[in-house]
Short mmCIF file of C-alpha atoms and ligand atoms in Angstrom, two decimals:
data_model
loop_
_atom_site.label_atom_id
_atom_site.label_comp_id
_atom_site.label_asym_id
_atom_site.label_seq_id
_atom_site.Cartn_x
_atom_site.Cartn_y
_atom_site.Cartn_z
CA UNK O 1 -52.06 32.80 -43.43
CA UNK O 2 -50.92 32.77 -39.81
CA UNK O 3 -52.15 30.09 -37.43
CA UNK O 4 -54.95 31.09 -35.08
CA UNK O 5 -53.69 31.95 -31.62
CA UNK O 6 -55.01 29.64 -29.00
CA UNK O 7 -55.84 31.39 -25.74
CA UNK O 8 -56.14 29.09 -22.76
CA UNK O 9 -58.61 30.10 -20.06
CA UNK O 10 -56.87 30.75 -16.74
CA UNK O 11 -56.63 27.69 -14.51
CA UNK O 12 -59.32 27.72 -11.85
CA UNK O 13 -57.41 27.17 -8.66
CA UNK O 14 -59.04 26.14 -5.45
CA UNK O 15 -57.75 26.05 -1.91
CA UNK O 16 -58.63 23.58 0.75
CA UNK O 17 -60.40 25.25 3.63
CA UNK O 18 -61.94 24.14 6.87
CA UNK O 19 -64.82 25.98 8.52
CA UNK O 20 -66.44 25.70 11.94
CA UNK O 21 -70.11 26.16 11.16
CA UNK O 22 -72.82 25.54 13.73
CA UNK O 23 -70.25 23.77 15.97
CA UNK O 24 -69.31 21.34 13.21
CA UNK O 25 -66.07 21.29 11.22
CA UNK O 26 -66.76 21.37 7.50
CA UNK O 27 -64.14 21.02 4.78
CA UNK O 28 -64.36 22.32 1.23
CA UNK O 29 -62.17 23.04 -1.79
CA UNK O 30 -63.07 26.62 -2.58
CA UNK O 31 -62.08 29.28 -5.05
CA UNK O 32 -60.15 31.85 -2.99
CA UNK O 33 -62.19 34.76 -4.31
CA UNK O 34 -65.49 33.36 -3.03
CA UNK O 35 -67.41 35.18 -0.36
CA UNK O 36 -68.56 33.48 2.80
CA UNK O 37 -72.13 33.75 1.50
CA UNK O 38 -71.21 31.86 -1.66
CA UNK O 39 -69.29 29.17 0.18
CA UNK O 40 -72.04 28.61 2.73
CA UNK O 41 -74.69 28.23 0.06
CA UNK O 42 -72.81 26.66 -2.84
CA UNK O 43 -70.08 24.57 -1.20
CA UNK O 44 -71.50 23.72 2.21
CA UNK O 45 -75.12 23.61 0.98
CA UNK O 46 -76.36 25.70 3.90
CA UNK O 47 -78.98 27.58 1.91
CA UNK O 48 -80.76 29.09 4.93
CA UNK O 49 -78.53 32.14 4.52
CA UNK O 50 -80.20 34.20 1.84
CA UNK O 51 -78.64 35.90 -1.12
CA UNK O 52 -79.79 39.48 -1.57
CA UNK O 53 -78.03 42.56 -2.91
CA UNK O 54 -74.41 41.35 -2.51
CA UNK O 55 -73.59 44.98 -1.81
CA UNK O 56 -73.87 45.12 1.96
CA UNK O 57 -77.17 46.97 1.81
CA UNK O 58 -80.04 44.55 2.50
CA UNK O 59 -78.76 42.46 5.42
CA UNK O 60 -80.31 39.23 4.03
CA UNK O 61 -76.97 37.39 4.11
CA UNK O 62 -76.33 37.97 7.83
CA UNK O 63 -74.63 35.20 9.77
CA UNK O 64 -72.91 35.30 13.14
CA UNK O 65 -69.15 35.17 13.36
CA UNK O 66 -67.93 34.67 16.91
CA UNK O 67 -71.44 35.69 18.00
CA UNK O 68 -71.51 38.99 16.09
CA UNK O 69 -73.79 39.67 13.10
CA UNK O 70 -71.76 39.96 9.91
CA UNK O 71 -72.79 40.49 6.28
CA UNK O 72 -71.50 37.31 4.67
CA UNK O 73 -71.60 38.84 1.18
CA UNK O 74 -68.80 41.20 2.23
CA UNK O 75 -66.50 38.63 3.86
CA UNK O 76 -64.06 36.46 1.94
CA UNK O 77 -64.66 32.89 3.01
CA UNK O 78 -60.96 32.24 3.57
CA UNK O 79 -60.94 35.05 6.15
CA UNK O 80 -63.50 33.14 8.22
CA UNK O 81 -61.79 29.77 8.38
CA UNK O 82 -60.71 29.93 12.01
CA UNK O 83 -63.85 31.62 13.34
CA UNK O 84 -67.07 30.23 14.81
CA UNK O 85 -69.80 30.72 12.21
CA UNK O 86 -73.48 30.40 13.04
CA UNK O 87 -76.13 30.18 10.36
CA UNK O 88 -79.87 29.86 10.81
CA UNK O 89 -79.49 26.07 10.53
CA UNK O 90 -77.60 26.21 13.83
CA UNK O 91 -80.37 27.83 15.86
CA UNK O 92 -82.62 24.80 16.27
CA UNK O 93 -81.56 21.75 18.27
CA UNK O 94 -82.49 18.88 15.99
CA UNK O 95 -86.25 19.08 15.47
CA UNK O 96 -86.73 21.59 18.34
CA UNK O 97 -86.94 25.22 17.39
CA UNK O 98 -85.05 27.73 19.51
CA UNK O 99 -87.19 29.92 21.81
CA UNK O 100 -86.72 32.83 19.40
CA UNK O 101 -87.79 30.72 16.41
CA UNK O 102 -90.86 29.54 18.36
CA UNK O 103 -91.80 33.14 19.18
CA UNK O 104 -91.43 34.10 15.50
CA UNK O 105 -93.64 31.19 14.46
CA UNK O 106 -96.30 31.85 17.09
CA UNK O 107 -96.62 35.55 16.30
CA UNK O 108 -96.40 35.23 12.53
CA UNK O 109 -93.16 37.21 12.48
CA UNK O 110 -91.64 34.95 9.83
CA UNK O 111 -93.54 36.61 7.04
CA UNK O 112 -91.87 36.09 3.67
CA UNK O 113 -89.19 33.73 4.87
CA UNK O 114 -86.54 35.59 2.91
CA UNK O 115 -85.34 37.96 5.60
CA UNK O 116 -86.25 35.63 8.47
CA UNK O 117 -82.87 33.89 8.85
CA UNK O 118 -81.12 37.27 9.09
CA UNK O 119 -83.75 38.64 11.47
CA UNK O 120 -83.43 35.59 13.72
CA UNK O 121 -79.64 35.63 13.85
CA UNK O 122 -79.44 39.38 14.42
CA UNK O 123 -82.08 39.20 17.15
CA UNK O 124 -80.36 36.21 18.76
CA UNK O 125 -77.08 38.13 18.93
CA UNK O 126 -78.95 41.02 20.56
CA UNK O 127 -80.59 38.74 23.16
CA UNK O 128 -77.24 37.11 23.89
CA UNK O 129 -75.66 40.46 24.76
CA UNK O 130 -78.82 42.22 26.07
CA UNK O 131 -81.27 39.70 27.54
CA UNK O 132 -83.90 42.38 28.27
CA UNK O 133 -83.80 44.75 25.30
CA UNK O 134 -86.07 47.75 24.97
CA UNK O 135 -88.13 48.23 21.82
CA UNK O 136 -85.53 50.84 20.83
CA UNK O 137 -82.70 48.31 21.28
CA UNK O 138 -84.55 45.84 19.07
CA UNK O 139 -85.31 48.46 16.46
CA UNK O 140 -81.65 49.55 16.37
CA UNK O 141 -80.32 46.00 16.21
CA UNK O 142 -82.60 45.05 13.30
CA UNK O 143 -82.30 48.33 11.43
CA UNK O 144 -79.80 46.90 8.93
CA UNK O 145 -82.04 43.98 7.97
CA UNK O 146 -84.56 45.18 5.43
CA UNK O 147 -88.09 43.82 5.34
CA UNK O 148 -89.89 44.63 2.11
CA UNK O 149 -93.29 43.23 2.98
CA UNK O 150 -95.53 43.80 5.93
CA UNK O 151 -93.30 45.64 8.33
CA UNK O 152 -91.47 45.01 11.52
CA UNK O 153 -94.10 45.07 14.25
CA UNK O 154 -94.57 41.31 14.60
CA UNK O 155 -90.82 40.82 14.43
CA UNK O 156 -90.27 43.29 17.29
CA UNK O 157 -93.04 41.60 19.30
CA UNK O 158 -91.55 38.16 18.74
CA UNK O 159 -88.15 39.29 20.02
CA UNK O 160 -89.85 40.78 23.09
CA UNK O 161 -91.82 37.57 23.67
CA UNK O 162 -88.65 35.45 23.53
CA UNK O 163 -86.91 37.85 25.93
CA UNK O 164 -89.90 37.80 28.33
CA UNK O 165 -90.01 34.02 28.32
CA UNK O 166 -86.27 33.78 28.95
CA UNK O 167 -86.70 36.26 31.82
CA UNK O 168 -89.53 34.17 33.35
CA UNK O 169 -87.48 30.99 33.00
CA UNK O 170 -84.58 32.68 34.87
CA UNK O 171 -86.84 33.91 37.69
S1 FES E 201 -76.74 40.18 0.31
FE1 FES E 201 -77.46 42.19 0.82
S2 FES E 201 -76.16 42.78 2.46
FE2 FES E 201 -75.38 40.87 1.82
S1 FES E 202 -90.79 39.44 6.13
FE1 FES E 202 -89.05 39.07 4.86
S2 FES E 202 -88.79 40.79 3.61
FE2 FES E 202 -90.47 41.18 4.90
#
């Protein structure tokens, strides 16, 4: 009888990578095939970024890269190593919520909590490039972030409230 063939599982290689997340440099040994979403949540323990469809359809995994909303489930983490990444954990300053987060809280726009990080980051990117957006601008900007519960009205109103307050502060 012939000896059984032993099949070794492939070695799991990792690469050392350094990320700039929320203005902080973070190091991790990561599997090169991992997405940015996986590395943020599993290696850097930044679980504010939510895991949805992993197909680029729901928008739940949105983070900002160099200020632009990006679906982190579609980006290889190693492609983001020299970029500035912002997750929802980077919006607040210590215990102080950002003006947009305060507006969401006051108007009850953070409904289920699942899509809220993506809504906040996408809206923040909009306000950064368009400080006085129209309702249409807000609707367009948030159209790729799917809310499955009570709808978008409070979210739109919260973005408008934050923009109005920023406008009054500038005046
Ligand atoms: S998890 Fe759904 S678009 Fe990324
Ligand atoms: S408020 Fe998050 S899915 Fe609707």
